[in-house]
Coordinates of C-alpha atoms in Angstrom, one line a residue:
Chain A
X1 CA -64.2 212.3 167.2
X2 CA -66.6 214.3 165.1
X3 CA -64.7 213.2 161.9
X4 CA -64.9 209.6 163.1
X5 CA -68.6 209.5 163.9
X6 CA -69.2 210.9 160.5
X7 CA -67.1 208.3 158.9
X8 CA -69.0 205.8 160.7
X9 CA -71.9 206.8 159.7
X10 CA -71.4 207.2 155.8
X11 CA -69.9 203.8 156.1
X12 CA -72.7 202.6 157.8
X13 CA -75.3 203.9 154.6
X14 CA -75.8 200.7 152.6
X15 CA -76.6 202.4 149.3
X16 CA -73.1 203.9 149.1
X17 CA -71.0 200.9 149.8
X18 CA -73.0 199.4 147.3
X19 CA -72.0 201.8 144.8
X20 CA -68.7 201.7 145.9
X21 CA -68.4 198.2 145.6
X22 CA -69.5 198.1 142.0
X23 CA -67.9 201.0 140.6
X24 CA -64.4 199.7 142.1
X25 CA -64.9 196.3 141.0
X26 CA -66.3 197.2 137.4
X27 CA -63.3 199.1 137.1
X28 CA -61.2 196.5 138.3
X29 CA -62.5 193.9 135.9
X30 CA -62.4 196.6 133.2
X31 CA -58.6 197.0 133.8
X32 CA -58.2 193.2 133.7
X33 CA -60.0 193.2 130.7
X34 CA -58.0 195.9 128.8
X35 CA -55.0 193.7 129.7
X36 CA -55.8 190.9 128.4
X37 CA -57.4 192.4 125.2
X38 CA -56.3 190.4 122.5
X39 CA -54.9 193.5 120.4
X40 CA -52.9 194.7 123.4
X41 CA -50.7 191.7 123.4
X42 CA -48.1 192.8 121.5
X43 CA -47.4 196.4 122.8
X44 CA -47.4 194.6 126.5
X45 CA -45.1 191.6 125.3
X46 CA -42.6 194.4 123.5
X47 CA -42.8 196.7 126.3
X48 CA -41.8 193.6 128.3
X49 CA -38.4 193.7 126.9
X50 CA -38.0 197.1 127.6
X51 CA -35.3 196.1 130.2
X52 CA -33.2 194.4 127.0
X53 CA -33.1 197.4 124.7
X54 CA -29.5 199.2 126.6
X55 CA -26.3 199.3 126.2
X56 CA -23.6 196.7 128.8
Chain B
X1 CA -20.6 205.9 122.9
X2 CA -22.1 202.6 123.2
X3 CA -25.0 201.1 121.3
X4 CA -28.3 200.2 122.5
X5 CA -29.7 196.5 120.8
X6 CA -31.8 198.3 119.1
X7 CA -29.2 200.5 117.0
X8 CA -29.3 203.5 118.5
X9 CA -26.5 205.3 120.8
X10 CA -27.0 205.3 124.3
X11 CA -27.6 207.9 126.3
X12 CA -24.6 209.2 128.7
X13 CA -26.2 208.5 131.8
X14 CA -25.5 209.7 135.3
X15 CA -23.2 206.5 137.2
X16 CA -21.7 208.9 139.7
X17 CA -25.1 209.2 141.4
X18 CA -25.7 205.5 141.7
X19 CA -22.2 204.5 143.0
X20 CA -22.7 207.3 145.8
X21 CA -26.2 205.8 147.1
X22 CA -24.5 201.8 146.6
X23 CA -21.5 203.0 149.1
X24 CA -24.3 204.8 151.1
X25 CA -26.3 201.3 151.1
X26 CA -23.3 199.6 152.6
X27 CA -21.9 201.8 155.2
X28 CA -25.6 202.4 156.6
X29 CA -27.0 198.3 156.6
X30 CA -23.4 198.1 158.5
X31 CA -24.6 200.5 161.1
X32 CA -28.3 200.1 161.1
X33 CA -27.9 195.9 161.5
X34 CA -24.7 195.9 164.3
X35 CA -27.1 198.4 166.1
X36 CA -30.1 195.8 165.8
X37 CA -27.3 193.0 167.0
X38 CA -26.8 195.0 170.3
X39 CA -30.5 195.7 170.9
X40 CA -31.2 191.7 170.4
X41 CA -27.6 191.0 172.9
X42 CA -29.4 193.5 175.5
X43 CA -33.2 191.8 175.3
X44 CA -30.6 188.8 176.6
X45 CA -28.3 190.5 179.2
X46 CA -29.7 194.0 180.0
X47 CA -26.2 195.3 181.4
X48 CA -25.4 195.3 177.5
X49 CA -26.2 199.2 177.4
X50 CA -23.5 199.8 179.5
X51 CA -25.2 202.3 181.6
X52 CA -25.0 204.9 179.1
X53 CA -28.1 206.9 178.1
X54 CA -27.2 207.2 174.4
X55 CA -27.0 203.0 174.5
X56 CA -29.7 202.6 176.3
X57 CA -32.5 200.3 174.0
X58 CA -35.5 203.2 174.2
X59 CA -32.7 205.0 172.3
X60 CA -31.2 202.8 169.9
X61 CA -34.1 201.1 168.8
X62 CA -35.3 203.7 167.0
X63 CA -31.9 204.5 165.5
X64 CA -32.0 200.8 163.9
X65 CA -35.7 200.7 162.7
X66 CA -35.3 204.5 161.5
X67 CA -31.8 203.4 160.1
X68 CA -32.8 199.9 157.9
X69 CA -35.8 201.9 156.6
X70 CA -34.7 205.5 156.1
X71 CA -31.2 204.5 155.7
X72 CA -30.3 200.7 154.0
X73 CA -33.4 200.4 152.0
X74 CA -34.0 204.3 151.2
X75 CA -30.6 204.4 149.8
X76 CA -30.6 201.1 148.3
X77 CA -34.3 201.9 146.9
X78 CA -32.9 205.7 145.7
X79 CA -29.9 203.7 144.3
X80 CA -31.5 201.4 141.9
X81 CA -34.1 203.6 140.6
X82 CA -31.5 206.3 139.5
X83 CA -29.9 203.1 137.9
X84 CA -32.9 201.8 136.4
X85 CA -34.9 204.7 135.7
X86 CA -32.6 206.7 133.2
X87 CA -32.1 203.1 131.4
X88 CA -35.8 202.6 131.0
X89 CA -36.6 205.8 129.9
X90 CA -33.4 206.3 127.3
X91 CA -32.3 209.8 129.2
X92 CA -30.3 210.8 131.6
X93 CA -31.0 212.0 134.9
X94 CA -32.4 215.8 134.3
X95 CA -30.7 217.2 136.5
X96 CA -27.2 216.4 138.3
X97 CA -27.6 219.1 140.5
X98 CA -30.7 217.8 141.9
X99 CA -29.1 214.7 142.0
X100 CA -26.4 215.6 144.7
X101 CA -28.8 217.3 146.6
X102 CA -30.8 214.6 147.7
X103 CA -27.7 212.5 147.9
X104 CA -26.2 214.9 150.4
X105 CA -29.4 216.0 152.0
X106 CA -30.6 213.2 152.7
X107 CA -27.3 211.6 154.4
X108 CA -27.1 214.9 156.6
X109 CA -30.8 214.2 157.4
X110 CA -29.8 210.6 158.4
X111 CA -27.0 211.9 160.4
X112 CA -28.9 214.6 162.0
X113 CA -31.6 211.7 162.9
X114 CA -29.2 209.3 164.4
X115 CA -27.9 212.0 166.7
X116 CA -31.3 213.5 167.8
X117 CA -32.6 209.9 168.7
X118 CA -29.5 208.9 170.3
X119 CA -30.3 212.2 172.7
X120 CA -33.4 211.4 173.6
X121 CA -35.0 214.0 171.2
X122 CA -38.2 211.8 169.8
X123 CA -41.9 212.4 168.5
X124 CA -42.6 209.1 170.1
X125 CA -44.9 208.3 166.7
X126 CA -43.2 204.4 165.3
X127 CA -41.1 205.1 162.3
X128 CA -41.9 208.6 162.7
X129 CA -39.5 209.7 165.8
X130 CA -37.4 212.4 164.5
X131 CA -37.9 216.0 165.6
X132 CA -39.9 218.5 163.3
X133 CA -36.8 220.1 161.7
X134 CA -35.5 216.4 160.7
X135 CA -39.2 215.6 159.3
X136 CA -39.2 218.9 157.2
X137 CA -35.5 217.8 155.7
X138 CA -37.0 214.3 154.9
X139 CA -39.9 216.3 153.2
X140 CA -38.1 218.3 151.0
X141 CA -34.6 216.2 149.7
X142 CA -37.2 213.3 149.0
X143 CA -39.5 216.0 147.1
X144 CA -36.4 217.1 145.2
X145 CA -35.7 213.6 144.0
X146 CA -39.4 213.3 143.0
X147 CA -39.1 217.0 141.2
X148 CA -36.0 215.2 139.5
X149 CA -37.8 212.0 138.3
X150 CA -41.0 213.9 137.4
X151 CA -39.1 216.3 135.0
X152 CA -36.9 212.7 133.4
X153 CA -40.0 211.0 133.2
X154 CA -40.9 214.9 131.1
X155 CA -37.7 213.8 129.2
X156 CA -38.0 210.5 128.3
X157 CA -36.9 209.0 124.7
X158 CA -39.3 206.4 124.9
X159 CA -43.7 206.1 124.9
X160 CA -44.5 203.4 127.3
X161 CA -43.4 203.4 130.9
X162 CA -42.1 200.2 131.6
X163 CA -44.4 198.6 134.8
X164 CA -41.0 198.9 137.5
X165 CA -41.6 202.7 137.1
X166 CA -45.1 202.5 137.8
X167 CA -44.0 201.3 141.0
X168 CA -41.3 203.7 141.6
X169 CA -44.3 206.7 140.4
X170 CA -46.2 204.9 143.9
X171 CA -43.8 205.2 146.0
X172 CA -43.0 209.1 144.8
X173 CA -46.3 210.2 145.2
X174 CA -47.5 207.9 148.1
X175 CA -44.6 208.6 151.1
X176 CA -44.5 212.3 151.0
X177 CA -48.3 212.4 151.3
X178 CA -48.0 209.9 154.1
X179 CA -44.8 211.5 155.8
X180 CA -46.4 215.3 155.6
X181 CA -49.8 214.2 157.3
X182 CA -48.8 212.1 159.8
X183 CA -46.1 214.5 160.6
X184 CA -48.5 217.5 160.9
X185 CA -47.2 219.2 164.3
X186 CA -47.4 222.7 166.2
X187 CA -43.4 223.4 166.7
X188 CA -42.8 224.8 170.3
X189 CA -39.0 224.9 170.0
X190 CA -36.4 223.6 167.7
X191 CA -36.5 219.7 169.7
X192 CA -40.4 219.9 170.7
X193 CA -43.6 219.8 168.9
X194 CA -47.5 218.7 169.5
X195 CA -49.1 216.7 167.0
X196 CA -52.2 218.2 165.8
X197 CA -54.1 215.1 166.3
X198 CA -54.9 213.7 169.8
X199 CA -56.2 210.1 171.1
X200 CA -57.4 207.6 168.4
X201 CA -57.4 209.8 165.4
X202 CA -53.7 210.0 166.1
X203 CA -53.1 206.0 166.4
X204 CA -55.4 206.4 163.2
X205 CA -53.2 208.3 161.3
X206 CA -50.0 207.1 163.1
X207 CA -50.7 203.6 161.5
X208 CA -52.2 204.6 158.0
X209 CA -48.8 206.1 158.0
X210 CA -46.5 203.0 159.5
X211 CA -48.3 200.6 157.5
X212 CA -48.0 202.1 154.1
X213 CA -44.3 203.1 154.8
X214 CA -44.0 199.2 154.6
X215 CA -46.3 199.4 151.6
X216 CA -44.9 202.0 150.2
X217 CA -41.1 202.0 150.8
X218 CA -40.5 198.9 151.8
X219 CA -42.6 197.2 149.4
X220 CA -43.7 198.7 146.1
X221 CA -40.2 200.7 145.1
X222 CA -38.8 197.0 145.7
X223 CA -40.7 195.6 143.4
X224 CA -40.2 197.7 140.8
X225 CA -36.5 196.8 141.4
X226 CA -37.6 193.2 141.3
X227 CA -39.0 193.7 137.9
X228 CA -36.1 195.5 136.3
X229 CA -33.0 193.4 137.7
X230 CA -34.7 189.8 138.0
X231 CA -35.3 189.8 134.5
X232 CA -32.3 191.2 133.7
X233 CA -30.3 188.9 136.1
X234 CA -32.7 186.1 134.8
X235 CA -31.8 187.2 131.2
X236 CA -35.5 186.3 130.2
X237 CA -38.2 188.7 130.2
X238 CA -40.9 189.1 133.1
X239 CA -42.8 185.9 133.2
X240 CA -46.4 187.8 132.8
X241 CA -46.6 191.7 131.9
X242 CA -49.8 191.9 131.7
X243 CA -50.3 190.4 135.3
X244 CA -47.5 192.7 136.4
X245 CA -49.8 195.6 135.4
X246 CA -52.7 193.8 137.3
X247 CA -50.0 193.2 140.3
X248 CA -49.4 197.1 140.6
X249 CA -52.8 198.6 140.5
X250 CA -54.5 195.4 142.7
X251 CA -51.3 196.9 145.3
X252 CA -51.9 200.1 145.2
X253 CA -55.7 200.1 145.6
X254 CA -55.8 197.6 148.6
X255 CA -52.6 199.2 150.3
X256 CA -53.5 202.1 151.4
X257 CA -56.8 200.4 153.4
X258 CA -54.9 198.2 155.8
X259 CA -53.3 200.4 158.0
X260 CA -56.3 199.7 160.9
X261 CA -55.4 196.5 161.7
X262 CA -52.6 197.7 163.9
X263 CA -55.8 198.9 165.9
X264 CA -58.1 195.3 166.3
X265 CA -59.6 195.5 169.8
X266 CA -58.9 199.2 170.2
X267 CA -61.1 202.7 170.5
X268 CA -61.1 202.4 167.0
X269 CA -64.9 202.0 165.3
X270 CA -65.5 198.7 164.6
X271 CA -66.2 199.0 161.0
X272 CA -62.8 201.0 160.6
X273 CA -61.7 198.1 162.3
X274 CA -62.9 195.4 160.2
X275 CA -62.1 197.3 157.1
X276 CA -58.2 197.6 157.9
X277 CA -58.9 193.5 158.2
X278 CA -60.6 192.5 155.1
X279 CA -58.4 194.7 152.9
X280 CA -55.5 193.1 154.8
X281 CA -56.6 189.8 153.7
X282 CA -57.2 190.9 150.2
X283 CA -54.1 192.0 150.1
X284 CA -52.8 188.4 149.7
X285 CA -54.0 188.3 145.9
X286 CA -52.0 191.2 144.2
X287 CA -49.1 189.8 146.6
X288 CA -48.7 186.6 145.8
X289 CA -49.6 187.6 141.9
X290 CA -46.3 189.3 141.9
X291 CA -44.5 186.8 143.7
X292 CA -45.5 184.1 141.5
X293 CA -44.7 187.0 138.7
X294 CA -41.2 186.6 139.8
X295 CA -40.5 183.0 140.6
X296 CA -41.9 182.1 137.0
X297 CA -39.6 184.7 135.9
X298 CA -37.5 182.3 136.3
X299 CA -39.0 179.5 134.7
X300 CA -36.2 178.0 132.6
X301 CA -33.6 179.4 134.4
X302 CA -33.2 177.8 137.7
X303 CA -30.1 176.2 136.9
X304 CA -28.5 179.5 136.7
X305 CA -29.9 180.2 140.3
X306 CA -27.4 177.5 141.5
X307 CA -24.6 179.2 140.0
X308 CA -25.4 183.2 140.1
X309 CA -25.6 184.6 143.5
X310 CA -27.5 187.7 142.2
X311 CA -30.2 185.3 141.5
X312 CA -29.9 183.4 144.9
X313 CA -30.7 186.3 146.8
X314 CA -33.3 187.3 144.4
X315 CA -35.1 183.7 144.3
X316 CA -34.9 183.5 147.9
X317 CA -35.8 187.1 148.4
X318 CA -39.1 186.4 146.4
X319 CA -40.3 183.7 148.4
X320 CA -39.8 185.8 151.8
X321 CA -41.8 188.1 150.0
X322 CA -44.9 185.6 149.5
X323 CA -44.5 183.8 153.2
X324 CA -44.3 187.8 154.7
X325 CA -47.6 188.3 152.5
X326 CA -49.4 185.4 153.2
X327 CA -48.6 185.7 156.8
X328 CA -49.3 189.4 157.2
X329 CA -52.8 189.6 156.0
X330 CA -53.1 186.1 158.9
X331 CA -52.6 188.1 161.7
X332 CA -54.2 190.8 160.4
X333 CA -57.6 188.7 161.8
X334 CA -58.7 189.4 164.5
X335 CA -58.5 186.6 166.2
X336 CA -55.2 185.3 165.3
X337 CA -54.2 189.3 166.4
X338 CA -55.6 188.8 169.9
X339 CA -52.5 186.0 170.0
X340 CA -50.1 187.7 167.9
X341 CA -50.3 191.1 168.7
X342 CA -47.8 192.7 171.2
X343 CA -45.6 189.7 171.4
X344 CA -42.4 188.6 169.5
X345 CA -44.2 187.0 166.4
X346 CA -44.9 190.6 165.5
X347 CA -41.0 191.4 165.3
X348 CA -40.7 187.7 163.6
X349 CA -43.3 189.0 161.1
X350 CA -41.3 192.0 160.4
X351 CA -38.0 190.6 160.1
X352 CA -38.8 187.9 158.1
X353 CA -40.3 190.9 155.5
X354 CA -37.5 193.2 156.3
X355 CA -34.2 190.5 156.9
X356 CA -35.7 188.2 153.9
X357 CA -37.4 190.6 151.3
X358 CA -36.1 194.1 151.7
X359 CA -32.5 192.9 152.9
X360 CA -32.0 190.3 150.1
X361 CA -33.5 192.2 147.1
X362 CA -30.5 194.8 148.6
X363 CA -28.4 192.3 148.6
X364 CA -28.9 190.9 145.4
X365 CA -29.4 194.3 143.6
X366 CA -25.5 195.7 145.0
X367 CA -24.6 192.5 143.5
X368 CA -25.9 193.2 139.9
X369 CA -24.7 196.8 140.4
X370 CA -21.3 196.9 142.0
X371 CA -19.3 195.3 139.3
X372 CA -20.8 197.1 136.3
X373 CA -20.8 200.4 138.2
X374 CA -16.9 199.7 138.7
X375 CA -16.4 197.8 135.5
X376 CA -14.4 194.7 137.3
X377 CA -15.1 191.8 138.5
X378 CA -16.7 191.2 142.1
X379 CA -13.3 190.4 144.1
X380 CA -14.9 186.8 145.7
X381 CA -17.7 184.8 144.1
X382 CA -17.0 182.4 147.1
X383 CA -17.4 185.5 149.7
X384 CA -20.9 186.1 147.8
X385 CA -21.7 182.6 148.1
X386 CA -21.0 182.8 152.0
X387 CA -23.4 185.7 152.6
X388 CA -26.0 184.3 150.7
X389 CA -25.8 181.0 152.9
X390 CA -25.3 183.3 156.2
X391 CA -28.2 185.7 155.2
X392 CA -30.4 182.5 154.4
X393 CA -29.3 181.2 157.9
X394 CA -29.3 184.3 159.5
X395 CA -33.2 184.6 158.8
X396 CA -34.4 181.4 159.0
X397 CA -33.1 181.1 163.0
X398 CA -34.4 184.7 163.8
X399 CA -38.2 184.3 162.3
X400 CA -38.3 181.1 163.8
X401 CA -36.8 182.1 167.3
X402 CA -39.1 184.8 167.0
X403 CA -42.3 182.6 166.1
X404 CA -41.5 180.1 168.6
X405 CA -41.2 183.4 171.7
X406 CA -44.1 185.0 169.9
X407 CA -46.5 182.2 170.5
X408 CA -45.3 180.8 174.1
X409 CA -45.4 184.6 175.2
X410 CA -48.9 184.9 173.9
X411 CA -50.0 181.6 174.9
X412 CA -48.4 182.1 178.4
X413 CA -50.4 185.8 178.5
X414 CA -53.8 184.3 177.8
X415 CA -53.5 180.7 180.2
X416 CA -56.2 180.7 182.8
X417 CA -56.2 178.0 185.6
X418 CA -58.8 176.2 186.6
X419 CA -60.0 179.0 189.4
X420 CA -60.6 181.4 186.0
X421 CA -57.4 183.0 187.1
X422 CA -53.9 184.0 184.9
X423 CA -51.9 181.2 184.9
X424 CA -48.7 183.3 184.7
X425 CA -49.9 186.7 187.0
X426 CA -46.3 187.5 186.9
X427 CA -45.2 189.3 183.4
X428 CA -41.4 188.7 184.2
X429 CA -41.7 184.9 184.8
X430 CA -43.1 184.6 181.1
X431 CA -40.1 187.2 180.0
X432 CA -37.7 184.7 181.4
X433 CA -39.1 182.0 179.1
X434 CA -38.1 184.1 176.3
X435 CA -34.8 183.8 176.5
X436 CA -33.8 180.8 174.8
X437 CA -35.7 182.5 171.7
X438 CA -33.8 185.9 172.7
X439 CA -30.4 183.8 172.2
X440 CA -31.5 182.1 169.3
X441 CA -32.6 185.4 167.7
X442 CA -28.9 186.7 169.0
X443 CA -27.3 184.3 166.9
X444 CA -29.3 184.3 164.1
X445 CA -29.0 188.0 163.8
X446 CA -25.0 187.9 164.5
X447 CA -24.7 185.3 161.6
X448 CA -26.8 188.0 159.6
X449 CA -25.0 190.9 160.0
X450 CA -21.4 189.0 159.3
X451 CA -22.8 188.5 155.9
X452 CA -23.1 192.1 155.6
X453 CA -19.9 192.5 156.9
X454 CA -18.4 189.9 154.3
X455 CA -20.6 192.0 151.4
X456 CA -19.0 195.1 152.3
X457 CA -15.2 193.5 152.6
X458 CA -15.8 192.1 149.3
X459 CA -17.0 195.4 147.3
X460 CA -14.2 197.4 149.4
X461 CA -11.9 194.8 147.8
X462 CA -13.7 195.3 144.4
X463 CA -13.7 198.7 144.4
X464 CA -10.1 199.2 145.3
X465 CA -9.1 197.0 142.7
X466 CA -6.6 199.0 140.1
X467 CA -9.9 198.7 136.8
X468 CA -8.7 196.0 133.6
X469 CA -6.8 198.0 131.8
X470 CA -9.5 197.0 129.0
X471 CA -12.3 197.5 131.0
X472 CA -14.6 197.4 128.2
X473 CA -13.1 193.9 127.5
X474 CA -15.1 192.7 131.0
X475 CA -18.4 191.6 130.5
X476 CA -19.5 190.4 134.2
X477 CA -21.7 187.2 134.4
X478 CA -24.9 187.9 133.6

């Protein structure tokens, strides 16, 4: 229970879920971003095709 | 050797290891389903169990949940990404040896499981039952097949990792951590153990576990199937592949959060609580992203889907996939749980993931697999045809047999008369409600499993075939 009241409590400290919350969705939208960077396109559309490039 | 389309030879890679697991596939979803047929005929008529312990339903349910997930879909799972895996990384497996050990270790676990359970020997944790030796075996044959990827992956012939094997990387790394913490345990003898958690940490851990085995095994390895064979079934590339790279890490971030809400209106804190919920419900994005990822996938070719009963199974597989998401992270709130939870639309819920999902993407995968693993053509495209329609039927009457019990059950639970009393004080007069619902679901899992049954007559057939004396003249249907 002593691990669980802890818990609790950091989840209970505004500050860090604050943090939390930005750092994960900066680096969410970061990741998008890097996606969707115009000079990634074509390394993501080739590697698309990756299941293609085999023998049958 | 053979050429790749891009000119250079292909690799000689490791068949033997695939056809074991597809056989493996077939005989288990044979025994895992027929079990969950006699666990739905007894919910009708009790006597079904015969009297005998080992057939009693405290017994053999765990043998069928324990079976589909450790046994089908494992192997079907294990199956494809040996398949996939050496193709997208231009190597063969690294080692054979390896290979064969978690083939044959993990059927003797399965074997050793299904006899434990049917004697009574259990850790009474859901999905995690079987005795501390069993849980060690699990441990280290699925380690040895991660050692064995790890070390490919080492080996590969080509830079990028194509995004299926992200998915399979998950599902490595993720149930071993899950299966070796929930399973911590003080042996007493070789049947016994005590957990080393007690009271609601347990249930905590218990369903961090349970939830992210159907995150994690029945979900995310699947999908990296999904985006290997669709698109190769499809013969188009993945509709978006830079939203399948969103899909994956969206997945894998919210996952592993939604475990507590299989604890609303428990001892659990109520933060942890509400946590488990919102991340359920956020869940629905990255889902649905991937399930839209695949139906597009097949933008352009839906009037192959007509003819190719890979891609039937796959289509319909898909859109199980987005009505199980969008109705998982639903009950997931709490107060559509305080209906739901504890009564059949629970086991609808599941089914309709684990029947319409996991059970087609199987489907459809031995499909692609079993004629080019045999070079020859499947023995009955019309015997295909029938177990797609008896799957699709199969699932349809059991979710909504199971909806239908689900809500009168929890309706029925929660009536008050006008006194402020229960309506129905007496548990066993809403039980014998059910049973119209308990005979639908009968049927609709009968006409289920006959499917399989048809599937596995019609790759026996296939298999036994004498192979085209040209065999390199076949080119199956694409």
């Amino acid at each position: 229970m002593t691990v669980l009241k802890e818990g609790a409590a950091m989840a209970q400290m505004g500050w860090l879920m604050g943090v939390m919350t930005v750092v994960f969705s900066a680096t969410m939208a970061g990741w998008i971003l890097w996606t969707w960077w115009p000079s990634h396109r074509a390394a993501l559309e080739a590697a698309s095709r990756m299941p293609f490039d085999e023998e049958e | 050797m053979s050429q790749t389309t891009s000119g250079a030879p292909a690799p000689n890679y490791d068949d033997e290891i695939v056809k074991k697991f597809v056989v493996a596939t077939v005989i288990w979803g044979v025994v895992a389903m027929t079990i969950g047929v006699i666990l739905a005929l007894q919910l009708t008529w009790w006597p079904a169990n015969l009297g005998i312990p080992q057939l009693t339903f405290g017994r053999l349910r765990p043998v069928h949940t324990n079976g589909v997930i450790f046994a089908f879909t494992a192997n079907f799972v294990f199956g494809g990404m040996y398949y996939s895996t050496q193709r997208l990384l231009k190597t063969r497996m690294y080692s054979d040896l390896m290979s064969n050990i978690h083939f044959w270790g993990w059927q003797g676990m399965l074997v050793s499981a299904v006899l434990t359970l049917l004697s009574g020997m259990t850790q009474t944790h859901e999905y995690a039952e079987t005795i501390w030796p069993i849980d060690i075996a699990i441990a280290v044959f699925f380690l040895t097949f991660a050692a064995n990827f790890a070390l490919t992956v080492a080996n590969r012939k080509v830079e990028h990792l194509y995004v299926a094997l992200w998915f399979y990387i998950s599902f490595l790394i993720t149930i071993p951590v899950l299966h070796v913490f929930n399973n911590l345990a003080i042996p007493a003898t070789l049947t016994r153990s005590y957990p080393i958690y007690a009271g609601m940490t347990d249930a905590l851990v218990q369903w961090w576990y349970g939830h992210n085995a159907v995150g994690f095994l029945l979900t995310t390895p699947i999908l990296g199937l999904m985006y290997y064979f669709l698109p190769k079934a499809a013969q188009r590339p993945v509709f978006s592949y830079r939203l399948s790279i969103v899909h994956f890490w969206a997945l894998v971030f919210l996952y592993i959060w939604a475990g507590p809400h299989h604890l609303l209106y428990s001892a659990l804190p109520d933060w942890a609580q509400t946590l488990g919920m919102i991340f359920s419900v956020m869940l629905i994005a990255p889902s649905w992203g991937g399930m839209l990822n695949g139906l597009l996938t097949l933008r352009g070719a839906w009037e192959k889907v007509r003819t190719d009963h890979v891609l039937k199974f796959m289509a319909v597989a898909v859109s199980f996939y987005g009505m199980s998401t969008f109705e998982g992270p639903m009950m997931s709130i709490r107060a559509v749980s305080a209906l739901s939870h504890y009564t059949n639309w629970v086991v609808g819920h599941v089914h309709s993931g684990a029947l319409g999902w996991v059970g087609m993407m199987g489907f459809g995968t031995l499909y692609w697999l079993v004629p080019r693993l045999w070079k020859r053509p499947l023995h009955s495209e019309s015997l295909a045809t029938a177990h797609f329609w008896m799957a699709t039927i199969g699932v349809v009457l059991y979710t909504v047999a199971m909806w239908g019990g689900g809500l009168t059950e929890g309706l029925m639970w929660r009536a008050i008369d006008e006194a402020g009393q229960l309506q129905y004080p007496i548990f066993v007069d809403i039980v014998d409600q059910l049973q119209p619902f308990y005979v639908t679901r009968l049927i609709g899992g009968l006409v289920y499993v006959t499917g399989v049954l048809l599937m596995a007559y019609n790759f026996t057939r296939t298999i036994l075939t004498p192979e085209p004396i040209d065999s390199s003249a076949y080119v199956p249907a694409k």
